[in-house]
Short mmCIF file of C-alpha atoms in Angstrom, two decimals:
data_model
loop_
_atom_site.label_atom_id
_atom_site.label_comp_id
_atom_site.label_asym_id
_atom_site.label_seq_id
_atom_site.Cartn_x
_atom_site.Cartn_y
_atom_site.Cartn_z
CA UNK A 1 69.46 40.31 103.49
CA UNK A 2 67.76 43.09 106.05
CA UNK A 3 64.99 41.94 107.95
CA UNK A 4 62.23 43.91 109.77
CA UNK A 5 60.89 42.92 113.10
CA UNK A 6 57.30 43.18 113.63
CA UNK A 7 54.66 41.92 116.00
CA UNK A 8 51.08 42.71 115.19
CA UNK A 9 48.42 44.12 117.68
CA UNK A 10 45.83 41.40 118.14
CA UNK A 11 42.88 43.92 119.15
CA UNK A 12 42.17 47.68 117.98
CA UNK A 13 43.03 50.50 120.30
CA UNK A 14 40.44 52.69 122.27
CA UNK A 15 39.58 55.72 120.70
CA UNK A 16 38.56 57.29 124.10
CA UNK A 17 40.71 59.65 125.83
CA UNK A 18 42.84 58.94 128.85
CA UNK A 19 40.41 60.80 131.08
CA UNK A 20 37.99 59.03 130.31
CA UNK A 21 39.28 55.78 131.16
CA UNK A 22 40.76 57.24 134.78
CA UNK A 23 37.10 58.88 134.97
CA UNK A 24 35.12 55.26 134.23
CA UNK A 25 37.60 53.04 136.33
CA UNK A 26 37.46 55.37 139.54
CA UNK A 27 33.51 55.30 139.66
CA UNK A 28 33.46 52.01 138.96
CA UNK A 29 36.02 50.60 142.00
CA UNK A 30 34.80 52.93 144.81
CA UNK A 31 36.00 51.35 147.64
CA UNK A 32 39.44 50.01 146.54
CA UNK A 33 42.34 51.14 147.77
CA UNK A 34 44.42 52.69 144.91
CA UNK A 35 47.45 54.14 146.74
CA UNK A 36 49.12 53.44 150.36
CA UNK A 37 51.82 55.99 151.43
CA UNK A 38 54.76 53.22 152.52
CA UNK A 39 56.13 55.39 155.51
CA UNK A 40 52.61 56.58 156.90
CA UNK A 41 50.34 54.13 156.09
CA UNK A 42 47.83 56.74 154.53
CA UNK A 43 45.51 55.58 152.27
CA UNK A 44 43.46 56.77 149.34
CA UNK A 45 40.69 54.86 147.93
CA UNK A 46 39.30 54.92 144.11
CA UNK A 47 36.27 56.99 145.51
CA UNK A 48 38.45 59.71 146.87
CA UNK A 49 40.47 60.37 144.23
CA UNK A 50 37.47 60.34 142.16
CA UNK A 51 35.58 63.46 144.01
CA UNK A 52 39.03 65.31 144.97
CA UNK A 53 40.31 65.00 141.27
CA UNK A 54 36.43 65.86 139.97
CA UNK A 55 36.29 68.86 142.29
CA UNK A 56 39.88 70.02 141.35
CA UNK A 57 39.19 69.54 137.70
CA UNK A 58 35.88 72.26 138.20
CA UNK A 59 38.27 74.50 140.14
CA UNK A 60 40.62 74.26 137.19
CA UNK A 61 38.03 74.87 134.86
CA UNK A 62 36.50 78.08 136.46
CA UNK A 63 40.14 79.80 136.57
CA UNK A 64 40.19 79.33 132.82
CA UNK A 65 42.25 75.99 132.38
CA UNK A 66 41.27 74.90 128.62
CA UNK A 67 42.13 71.77 126.24
CA UNK A 68 45.96 72.20 125.55
CA UNK A 69 46.97 74.28 128.26
CA UNK A 70 50.06 72.87 130.69
CA UNK A 71 49.51 71.90 133.96
CA UNK A 72 52.57 70.77 135.61
CA UNK A 73 53.48 68.99 138.78
CA UNK A 74 56.86 69.77 140.91
CA UNK A 75 56.99 67.53 143.58
CA UNK A 76 58.45 64.20 145.08
CA UNK A 77 56.06 61.08 144.99
CA UNK A 78 53.04 61.26 147.52
CA UNK A 79 49.57 60.94 147.68
CA UNK A 80 48.30 63.86 146.59
CA UNK A 81 50.62 63.90 143.24
CA UNK A 82 47.90 61.84 141.37
CA UNK A 83 45.09 64.54 141.76
CA UNK A 84 46.26 67.36 139.75
CA UNK A 85 47.56 64.42 137.43
CA UNK A 86 43.64 63.19 137.08
CA UNK A 87 42.01 66.51 136.84
CA UNK A 88 44.87 67.76 134.00
CA UNK A 89 44.02 65.03 131.85
CA UNK A 90 39.74 65.20 132.49
CA UNK A 91 40.19 68.48 131.12
CA UNK A 92 42.32 67.60 127.93
CA UNK A 93 45.26 69.68 129.64
CA UNK A 94 48.53 68.64 129.33
CA UNK A 95 50.55 66.84 132.11
CA UNK A 96 53.90 68.27 132.28
CA UNK A 97 55.60 66.90 135.28
CA UNK A 98 59.22 67.79 137.03
CA UNK A 99 62.17 66.74 138.84
CA UNK A 100 61.83 68.16 142.14
CA UNK A 101 65.50 68.16 142.35
CA UNK A 102 66.08 70.37 139.57
CA UNK A 103 67.85 73.47 140.32
CA UNK A 104 66.87 77.16 139.66
CA UNK A 105 69.16 76.82 136.45
CA UNK A 106 67.24 73.80 135.17
CA UNK A 107 63.73 74.74 136.00
CA UNK A 108 64.42 77.97 134.29
CA UNK A 109 64.88 75.50 130.99
CA UNK A 110 61.98 72.73 131.76
CA UNK A 111 59.61 75.75 132.49
CA UNK A 112 60.04 77.60 129.20
CA UNK A 113 59.76 74.08 127.22
CA UNK A 114 56.26 73.75 127.85
CA UNK A 115 55.10 77.22 129.25
CA UNK A 116 52.70 76.01 131.94
CA UNK A 117 49.85 77.77 133.30
CA UNK A 118 49.76 76.45 136.81
CA UNK A 119 52.98 74.15 138.59
CA UNK A 120 51.72 72.06 141.47
CA UNK A 121 54.58 72.28 144.08
CA UNK A 122 55.74 70.89 147.47
CA UNK A 123 57.87 72.34 150.21
CA UNK A 124 60.58 71.49 148.37
CA UNK A 125 60.04 73.19 145.29
CA UNK A 126 58.21 76.00 146.18
CA UNK A 127 60.95 78.92 146.80
CA UNK A 128 62.76 78.14 143.90
CA UNK A 129 59.82 78.50 141.63
CA UNK A 130 58.45 81.30 143.36
CA UNK A 131 62.07 83.04 143.03
CA UNK A 132 62.11 82.39 139.12
CA UNK A 133 58.35 83.24 138.49
CA UNK A 134 58.56 87.09 138.21
CA UNK A 135 61.23 86.41 135.28
CA UNK A 136 58.84 84.54 133.38
CA UNK A 137 57.39 86.05 130.17
CA UNK A 138 53.96 84.47 130.53
CA UNK A 139 51.94 84.40 133.98
CA UNK A 140 52.17 81.27 136.15
CA UNK A 141 50.62 80.44 139.36
CA UNK A 142 51.84 78.01 142.09
CA UNK A 143 49.92 75.89 143.96
CA UNK A 144 51.03 74.07 147.06
CA UNK A 145 50.34 70.04 147.38
CA UNK A 146 51.47 70.68 151.37
CA UNK A 147 49.33 71.93 153.85
CA UNK A 148 51.94 74.42 154.78
CA UNK A 149 53.36 76.81 151.89
CA UNK A 150 56.04 79.18 152.60
CA UNK A 151 54.68 81.97 150.76
CA UNK A 152 50.92 83.30 150.07
CA UNK A 153 49.79 80.75 147.57
CA UNK A 154 46.82 78.17 147.33
CA UNK A 155 47.04 75.17 148.69
CA UNK A 156 45.36 71.91 147.39
CA UNK A 157 43.52 71.09 150.35
CA UNK A 158 42.18 74.78 150.90
CA UNK A 159 40.85 74.51 146.88
CA UNK A 160 39.22 71.23 147.66
CA UNK A 161 37.66 72.66 150.81
CA UNK A 162 36.31 75.56 149.18
CA UNK A 163 34.64 73.95 146.45
CA UNK A 164 31.22 73.47 146.46
CA UNK A 165 29.52 70.01 146.61
CA UNK A 166 28.52 69.11 143.20
CA UNK A 167 26.44 66.03 141.56
CA UNK A 168 29.41 64.38 140.29
CA UNK A 169 27.63 61.90 138.24
CA UNK A 170 27.25 64.78 136.16
CA UNK A 171 31.05 65.58 135.18
CA UNK A 172 32.43 64.61 131.94
CA UNK A 173 35.64 64.94 131.00
CA UNK A 174 36.41 66.82 127.61
CA UNK A 175 36.08 65.68 124.08
CA UNK A 176 39.77 66.00 122.80
CA UNK A 177 39.07 64.25 119.33
CA UNK A 178 41.40 62.14 117.59
CA UNK A 179 43.57 60.81 120.65
CA UNK A 180 46.30 59.69 118.22
CA UNK A 181 46.89 63.79 117.52
CA UNK A 182 45.62 65.23 121.15
CA UNK A 183 49.24 65.60 124.10
CA UNK A 184 48.63 63.47 127.17
CA UNK A 185 51.97 64.52 128.17
CA UNK A 186 54.94 66.39 127.82
CA UNK A 187 57.83 64.98 129.41
CA UNK A 188 61.57 65.59 129.92
CA UNK A 189 63.96 63.63 128.37
CA UNK A 190 68.07 64.45 127.61
CA UNK A 191 67.35 63.14 124.14
CA UNK A 192 70.67 62.87 122.17
CA UNK A 193 72.38 65.88 123.09
CA UNK A 194 72.12 69.56 125.23
CA UNK A 195 69.70 70.27 127.51
CA UNK A 196 66.21 68.46 128.57
CA UNK A 197 63.54 68.22 125.45
CA UNK A 198 59.84 68.08 126.03
CA UNK A 199 58.99 64.23 124.55
CA UNK A 200 55.28 64.67 123.58
CA UNK A 201 53.22 61.67 124.12
CA UNK A 202 49.51 61.26 122.74
CA UNK A 203 46.67 59.57 124.62
CA UNK A 204 46.84 56.99 121.88
CA UNK A 205 50.33 56.38 122.72
CA UNK A 206 49.94 55.52 126.45
CA UNK A 207 46.77 53.38 125.67
CA UNK A 208 49.38 51.48 123.19
CA UNK A 209 51.47 50.94 126.42
CA UNK A 210 48.81 49.92 128.98
CA UNK A 211 46.96 47.53 126.45
CA UNK A 212 50.18 45.66 125.68
CA UNK A 213 51.85 45.15 128.86
CA UNK A 214 49.13 43.85 130.54
CA UNK A 215 49.41 40.53 128.41
CA UNK A 216 50.28 37.42 130.02
CA UNK A 217 53.27 37.15 128.26
CA UNK A 218 54.45 40.96 128.57
CA UNK A 219 54.00 42.75 131.86
CA UNK A 220 50.75 40.65 132.92
CA UNK A 221 49.75 43.44 135.15
CA UNK A 222 46.91 41.61 137.11
CA UNK A 223 43.96 43.27 138.39
CA UNK A 224 44.45 44.32 142.22
CA UNK A 225 48.37 43.83 141.93
CA UNK A 226 49.95 45.20 144.88
CA UNK A 227 52.46 47.25 143.23
CA UNK A 228 55.67 48.85 144.97
CA UNK A 229 56.38 51.99 143.24
CA UNK A 230 59.61 54.23 144.33
CA UNK A 231 60.40 55.15 140.77
CA UNK A 232 59.99 59.04 140.49
CA UNK A 233 56.37 59.55 139.11
CA UNK A 234 58.09 62.58 137.02
CA UNK A 235 59.64 60.09 135.16
CA UNK A 236 58.29 58.13 132.00
CA UNK A 237 58.23 54.76 133.71
CA UNK A 238 56.68 55.47 137.10
CA UNK A 239 54.00 58.12 135.05
CA UNK A 240 53.26 55.12 132.95
CA UNK A 241 52.84 52.89 135.89
CA UNK A 242 50.81 55.22 137.71
CA UNK A 243 47.99 55.23 134.55
CA UNK A 244 48.62 51.41 134.26
CA UNK A 245 47.67 50.82 137.83
CA UNK A 246 44.38 52.83 137.65
CA UNK A 247 43.39 50.80 134.55
CA UNK A 248 44.48 47.53 136.18
CA UNK A 249 42.64 48.62 139.59
CA UNK A 250 45.80 47.99 141.45
CA UNK A 251 47.01 48.97 144.53
CA UNK A 252 50.00 51.38 144.28
CA UNK A 253 52.39 51.43 147.62
CA UNK A 254 54.45 54.82 147.17
CA UNK A 255 57.78 55.65 148.36
CA UNK A 256 59.17 58.77 148.18
CA UNK A 257 63.18 57.87 147.31
CA UNK A 258 65.17 54.58 147.90
CA UNK A 259 65.73 53.81 151.50
CA UNK A 260 67.02 50.06 152.31
CA UNK A 261 65.63 49.27 155.52
CA UNK A 262 62.03 50.96 154.17
CA UNK A 263 62.36 49.12 150.67
CA UNK A 264 62.53 45.78 151.98
CA UNK A 265 60.30 46.33 155.12
CA UNK A 266 57.22 47.43 152.57
CA UNK A 267 57.51 44.89 150.30
CA UNK A 268 57.57 42.38 153.24
CA UNK A 269 54.30 43.93 155.02
CA UNK A 270 52.05 44.95 151.98
CA UNK A 271 53.39 41.34 150.41
CA UNK A 272 54.30 43.44 146.97
CA UNK A 273 53.42 41.26 144.27
CA UNK A 274 54.77 43.47 141.24
CA UNK A 275 58.36 45.30 141.72
CA UNK A 276 59.26 47.85 138.95
CA UNK A 277 63.00 49.01 139.58
CA UNK A 278 65.97 49.97 138.04
CA UNK A 279 69.49 48.13 137.92
CA UNK A 280 70.93 49.95 140.75
CA UNK A 281 68.25 48.57 143.02
CA UNK A 282 68.47 44.97 141.50
CA UNK A 283 71.97 45.28 142.43
CA UNK A 284 71.25 45.94 146.03
CA UNK A 285 68.84 43.30 146.55
CA UNK A 286 71.60 41.11 144.97
CA UNK A 287 74.62 41.95 147.35
CA UNK A 288 73.38 43.66 150.34
CA UNK A 289 73.74 41.51 153.42
CA UNK A 290 70.53 43.55 155.01
CA UNK A 291 68.27 41.72 152.26
CA UNK A 292 68.28 38.19 153.73
CA UNK A 293 66.59 39.38 156.85
CA UNK A 294 63.52 40.10 154.98
CA UNK A 295 60.80 37.77 153.13
CA UNK A 296 60.32 38.80 149.33
CA UNK A 297 58.28 35.81 147.97
CA UNK A 298 55.30 38.00 147.85
CA UNK A 299 56.93 39.63 144.49
CA UNK A 300 55.65 37.57 141.71
CA UNK A 301 57.93 39.46 138.98
CA UNK A 302 60.58 42.18 138.89
CA UNK A 303 60.58 44.46 136.01
CA UNK A 304 63.99 45.95 135.58
CA UNK A 305 64.66 48.92 132.92
CA UNK A 306 66.29 52.15 132.24
CA UNK A 307 69.93 50.70 132.13
CA UNK A 308 71.70 47.73 131.48
CA UNK A 309 72.19 45.13 133.99
CA UNK A 310 74.49 41.60 133.82
CA UNK A 311 72.96 37.89 134.04
CA UNK A 312 75.12 36.96 136.94
CA UNK A 313 73.34 40.02 138.71
CA UNK A 314 69.60 38.07 137.98
CA UNK A 315 70.83 34.63 139.44
CA UNK A 316 72.09 36.17 142.64
CA UNK A 317 68.68 38.01 143.15
CA UNK A 318 67.04 34.85 142.27
CA UNK A 319 69.15 32.97 144.65
CA UNK A 320 68.83 35.16 147.57
CA UNK A 321 65.22 35.87 147.31
CA UNK A 322 63.19 33.19 145.56
CA UNK A 323 61.69 35.52 143.22
CA UNK A 324 61.11 33.45 140.43
CA UNK A 325 60.73 35.82 137.27
CA UNK A 326 62.93 38.62 136.63
CA UNK A 327 62.43 40.89 133.34
CA UNK A 328 64.80 43.03 131.70
CA UNK A 329 63.07 45.95 129.49
CA UNK A 330 64.70 48.34 126.54
CA UNK A 331 63.07 51.51 126.16
CA UNK A 332 63.09 55.48 125.71
CA UNK A 333 60.72 57.92 126.85
CA UNK A 334 60.31 58.57 123.04
CA UNK A 335 58.83 55.16 122.81
CA UNK A 336 56.13 55.67 125.61
CA UNK A 337 58.62 53.98 128.11
CA UNK A 338 59.16 50.09 126.74
CA UNK A 339 59.93 48.57 123.17
CA UNK A 340 61.34 44.96 124.47
CA UNK A 341 60.82 43.00 127.30
CA UNK A 342 62.58 39.65 127.78
CA UNK A 343 60.71 36.56 128.19
CA UNK A 344 60.33 34.75 131.59
CA UNK A 345 62.01 31.67 129.76
CA UNK A 346 65.75 33.22 129.15
CA UNK A 347 67.57 36.05 130.24
CA UNK A 348 69.34 36.71 126.98
CA UNK A 349 69.06 40.24 125.59
CA UNK A 350 66.14 42.56 125.90
CA UNK A 351 63.46 40.49 124.49
CA UNK A 352 61.15 40.62 121.38
CA UNK A 353 59.64 44.21 120.10
CA UNK A 354 55.94 44.40 121.83
CA UNK A 355 53.15 43.98 119.69
CA UNK A 356 52.56 47.23 117.69
CA UNK A 357 56.22 48.20 116.87
CA UNK A 358 58.32 47.79 113.71
CA UNK A 359 61.93 47.34 114.35
CA UNK A 360 65.09 47.32 112.14
CA UNK A 361 68.78 47.77 112.69
CA UNK A 362 70.67 49.87 110.04
CA UNK A 363 74.15 50.19 109.32
CA UNK A 364 75.80 53.31 110.63
CA UNK A 365 77.41 54.44 107.12
CA UNK A 366 75.22 53.23 104.63
CA UNK A 367 72.06 53.31 106.73
CA UNK A 368 70.73 50.17 105.03
CA UNK A 369 69.02 47.63 106.83
CA UNK A 370 70.49 44.74 108.42
CA UNK A 371 70.00 41.24 108.80
CA UNK A 372 70.29 38.75 111.96
CA UNK A 373 73.35 39.42 114.08
CA UNK A 374 74.46 42.22 112.33
CA UNK A 375 75.54 45.27 114.68
CA UNK A 376 74.03 48.94 113.50
CA UNK A 377 71.79 51.74 115.22
CA UNK A 378 68.31 50.43 115.92
CA UNK A 379 65.10 52.14 115.16
CA UNK A 380 61.87 51.85 115.42
CA UNK A 381 57.92 52.62 114.20
CA UNK A 382 54.69 52.01 115.70
CA UNK A 383 51.29 53.31 118.01
CA UNK A 384 54.21 53.56 121.00
CA UNK A 385 56.40 56.34 119.18
CA UNK A 386 56.30 59.88 120.35
CA UNK A 387 54.26 62.42 118.63
CA UNK A 388 57.28 65.23 118.46
CA UNK A 389 59.74 66.99 120.83
CA UNK A 390 57.09 70.01 122.02
CA UNK A 391 58.11 73.20 120.30
CA UNK A 392 61.39 72.15 118.79
CA UNK A 393 61.04 70.94 115.33
CA UNK A 394 64.61 70.70 115.10
CA UNK A 395 65.24 67.78 117.42
CA UNK A 396 62.30 66.07 116.03
CA UNK A 397 63.68 66.30 112.54
CA UNK A 398 67.00 65.13 113.94
CA UNK A 399 65.48 61.98 115.47
CA UNK A 400 62.86 60.82 112.74
CA UNK A 401 63.94 60.42 109.37
CA UNK A 402 62.22 61.03 106.19
CA UNK A 403 60.01 57.52 106.43
CA UNK A 404 59.12 58.43 109.95
CA UNK A 405 61.29 56.04 111.31
CA UNK A 406 62.37 56.81 115.25
CA UNK A 407 66.26 56.27 115.39
CA UNK A 408 67.50 55.77 118.82
CA UNK A 409 70.85 56.70 118.97
CA UNK A 410 71.54 52.87 120.61
CA UNK A 411 73.96 50.05 118.87
CA UNK A 412 72.94 46.67 118.93
CA UNK A 413 71.58 43.75 116.89
CA UNK A 414 68.62 40.93 116.84
CA UNK A 415 69.56 37.35 117.56
CA UNK A 416 68.25 34.43 115.73
CA UNK A 417 65.22 34.38 118.22
CA UNK A 418 64.39 38.21 117.83
CA UNK A 419 65.92 39.10 120.86
CA UNK A 420 67.52 42.89 121.12
CA UNK A 421 70.92 42.99 122.25
CA UNK A 422 72.14 46.75 123.02
CA UNK A 423 75.92 46.34 122.77
CA UNK A 424 76.96 50.36 122.53
CA UNK A 425 75.31 54.07 121.67
CA UNK A 426 75.88 56.47 119.27
CA UNK A 427 73.95 59.14 121.57
CA UNK A 428 76.17 60.85 124.31
CA UNK A 429 74.24 60.34 127.04
CA UNK A 430 75.63 59.34 130.14
CA UNK A 431 73.36 56.59 132.35
CA UNK A 432 73.83 57.33 135.99
CA UNK A 433 71.73 54.94 137.64
CA UNK A 434 68.24 55.38 136.06
CA UNK A 435 69.13 58.85 134.71
CA UNK A 436 69.90 60.23 131.53
CA UNK A 437 72.92 62.80 131.92
CA UNK A 438 73.67 64.89 128.53
CA UNK A 439 77.31 65.41 128.88
CA UNK A 440 76.74 68.65 126.41
CA UNK A 441 74.74 70.22 129.13
CA UNK A 442 77.53 69.80 131.56
CA UNK A 443 80.17 71.18 128.90
CA UNK A 444 77.93 74.01 128.49
CA UNK A 445 78.03 75.13 132.20
CA UNK A 446 81.83 74.11 132.20
CA UNK A 447 82.52 76.65 129.50
CA UNK A 448 80.99 79.48 131.26
CA UNK A 449 83.23 79.14 134.10
CA UNK A 450 85.79 82.29 134.24
CA UNK A 451 88.61 79.81 134.62
CA UNK A 452 87.94 77.20 131.54
CA UNK A 453 89.08 77.30 128.54
CA UNK A 454 87.64 73.98 126.69
CA UNK A 455 85.59 71.14 128.29
CA UNK A 456 84.35 67.65 127.76
CA UNK A 457 82.38 65.43 130.04
CA UNK A 458 82.09 61.45 129.22
CA UNK A 459 80.62 58.30 131.46
CA UNK A 460 82.86 56.39 134.06
CA UNK A 461 81.87 52.96 134.68
CA UNK A 462 80.79 52.57 138.07
CA UNK A 463 79.42 49.52 139.81
CA UNK A 464 76.82 50.70 141.77
CA UNK A 465 75.82 53.37 139.78
CA UNK A 466 76.24 52.16 136.27
CA UNK A 467 78.48 55.42 134.72
CA UNK A 468 79.25 58.69 136.89
CA UNK A 469 79.91 62.16 135.07
CA UNK A 470 83.88 62.96 134.49
CA UNK A 471 85.13 66.15 133.26
CA UNK A 472 88.31 66.81 131.03
CA UNK A 473 89.24 70.70 131.57
CA UNK A 474 91.44 72.81 129.69
CA UNK A 475 92.30 75.82 132.09
CA UNK A 476 92.86 79.40 130.48
CA UNK A 477 96.77 80.47 130.59
CA UNK A 478 97.40 81.56 134.52
CA UNK A 479 94.15 80.02 135.80
CA UNK A 480 94.28 78.06 139.06
CA UNK A 481 91.31 76.72 139.42
CA UNK A 482 91.18 73.09 141.51
CA UNK A 483 89.29 69.96 141.14
CA UNK A 484 87.16 70.89 144.02
CA UNK A 485 86.27 74.26 142.34
CA UNK A 486 85.00 72.98 139.28
CA UNK A 487 82.81 70.04 141.25
CA UNK A 488 81.43 72.63 143.43
CA UNK A 489 80.71 74.67 140.65
CA UNK A 490 78.76 71.94 139.05
CA UNK A 491 76.76 71.19 142.43
CA UNK A 492 75.37 74.99 142.68
CA UNK A 493 74.08 74.92 139.06
CA UNK A 494 72.62 71.45 138.49
CA UNK A 495 70.58 68.41 139.95
CA UNK A 496 73.02 65.57 142.04
CA UNK A 497 72.61 63.57 138.81
CA UNK A 498 74.91 65.47 137.23
CA UNK A 499 77.25 66.16 139.73
CA UNK A 500 81.26 65.40 138.57
CA UNK A 501 81.19 62.14 140.99
CA UNK A 502 83.97 60.37 138.60
CA UNK A 503 85.97 63.39 139.01
CA UNK A 504 88.07 66.23 137.29
CA UNK A 505 90.94 65.34 134.85
CA UNK A 506 92.85 68.85 133.84
CA UNK A 507 94.24 68.26 130.33
CA UNK A 508 96.28 70.09 127.53
CA UNK A 509 93.55 69.28 124.74
CA UNK A 510 90.39 67.96 124.08
CA UNK A 511 90.04 65.39 121.15
CA UNK A 512 88.35 67.31 118.55
CA UNK A 513 87.92 66.59 114.50
CA UNK A 514 88.28 69.08 112.33
CA UNK A 515 84.98 70.86 112.72
CA UNK A 516 85.63 71.21 116.21
CA UNK A 517 83.14 68.41 117.57
CA UNK A 518 83.88 66.47 120.40
CA UNK A 519 85.69 62.64 119.62
CA UNK A 520 83.49 61.18 122.11
CA UNK A 521 85.07 57.47 121.57
CA UNK A 522 88.51 58.88 121.88
CA UNK A 523 86.91 60.46 125.24
CA UNK A 524 85.47 56.95 126.56
CA UNK A 525 89.47 55.44 125.73
CA UNK A 526 90.88 58.37 128.13
CA UNK A 527 88.61 57.24 130.74
CA UNK A 528 89.46 53.50 130.26
CA UNK A 529 92.85 54.56 130.81
CA UNK A 530 92.40 56.29 134.66
#
């Protein structure tokens, strides 16, 4: 008999905007240090963030930014990143963060999804976006988070310095109305196929995430927790942790990227208590000899998500570090980051659904709801499930069924203790480290190469990265293109997680069904033979 899994919410969700929550908490916590830059030690208190974000919100309001407008941030992790984040949310505008590693090709696509009015850039992204700007069909303003722009664009420092002194206590956030119907953010996700889609999360979606995960049996994020955040801020995982940190008065120690020595030194020196990471970093902690030179015992708990990892890795990390709890989270951007979390008592599976979720497993052919231990596609409903894909009703219809269930594209089962086990996936995504890589995006680009007749891309298992993309290529008659030519072509067009690190295999034909659809399972079988 089919079973639907449910944990009910114990408390009602707030009806306020996320902007009001942020503003109230920053006003209340004045001298508390909210962010610290790990490499430099530079700090920003809640009072400083409050003053700067309100000033910026004032400027943006005068600039003409209104409720529902989109504002993007395309920069690496840094203290200043949080200022436009807060200011945008105060105004009821929508935050659209971008991966700073995107190429011109990728930026063109994501910009055309949300059509932001302003993009806050770093020196890394300024030139690429300045090159794209004249080709866009709408007016786009660039503003620089760094103090030394390449071009003649406004800097955040200049904006704040030129903003007239105001009575901050009089500032009020924009009334957004029903917080379940107003978007907070548009986050990029690969979805199941093709180029990134705009996952639209509401203010209520994010409140639902925050108020659940602070519960003692879940993240148990405590007041004044010291959280190391090296996850990229444009990624839903880190985006949610930033807002959670404001709500819980945490101190967020920021790293721009993963550097082994800096990572370990930061944990030891700042006595990090909560460590949200992804499996490749967990594997590093388990295996790298450098780890034994550092004291990581301040860490109360590791929360690890975005890709699978083994029970053996958990055992190794606990033995080497003395860290007591390592939790395995399952989720996706479309479900406001996390839907299941393993308990502290056992390491099996990804745990029960979070409160407020309905979950079921359905038969892959009949679509009927399955029972305990039966394998099928995992589906969800609930307050954390996204609103829709921004400006993409077709993709939204493909993801939600007529009864409102979100189909994850992942295959798994619930055991007799209601713990989720993910065993496969229907969707085509390659999980490279914490990134979701769409094979069809790479395939579409490969097919534009003049020497390529047909192409297919799959994930090749890799001990350090989870999976790495590998391409199967059918050359056009007479073409002399090499493996290196193909790899370099992709490198020039796509960001590093999409590079063909698994190599290129030249084949006579791509396995397809009679309608021309690539047979992904046969492709994975070819990979297994290599």
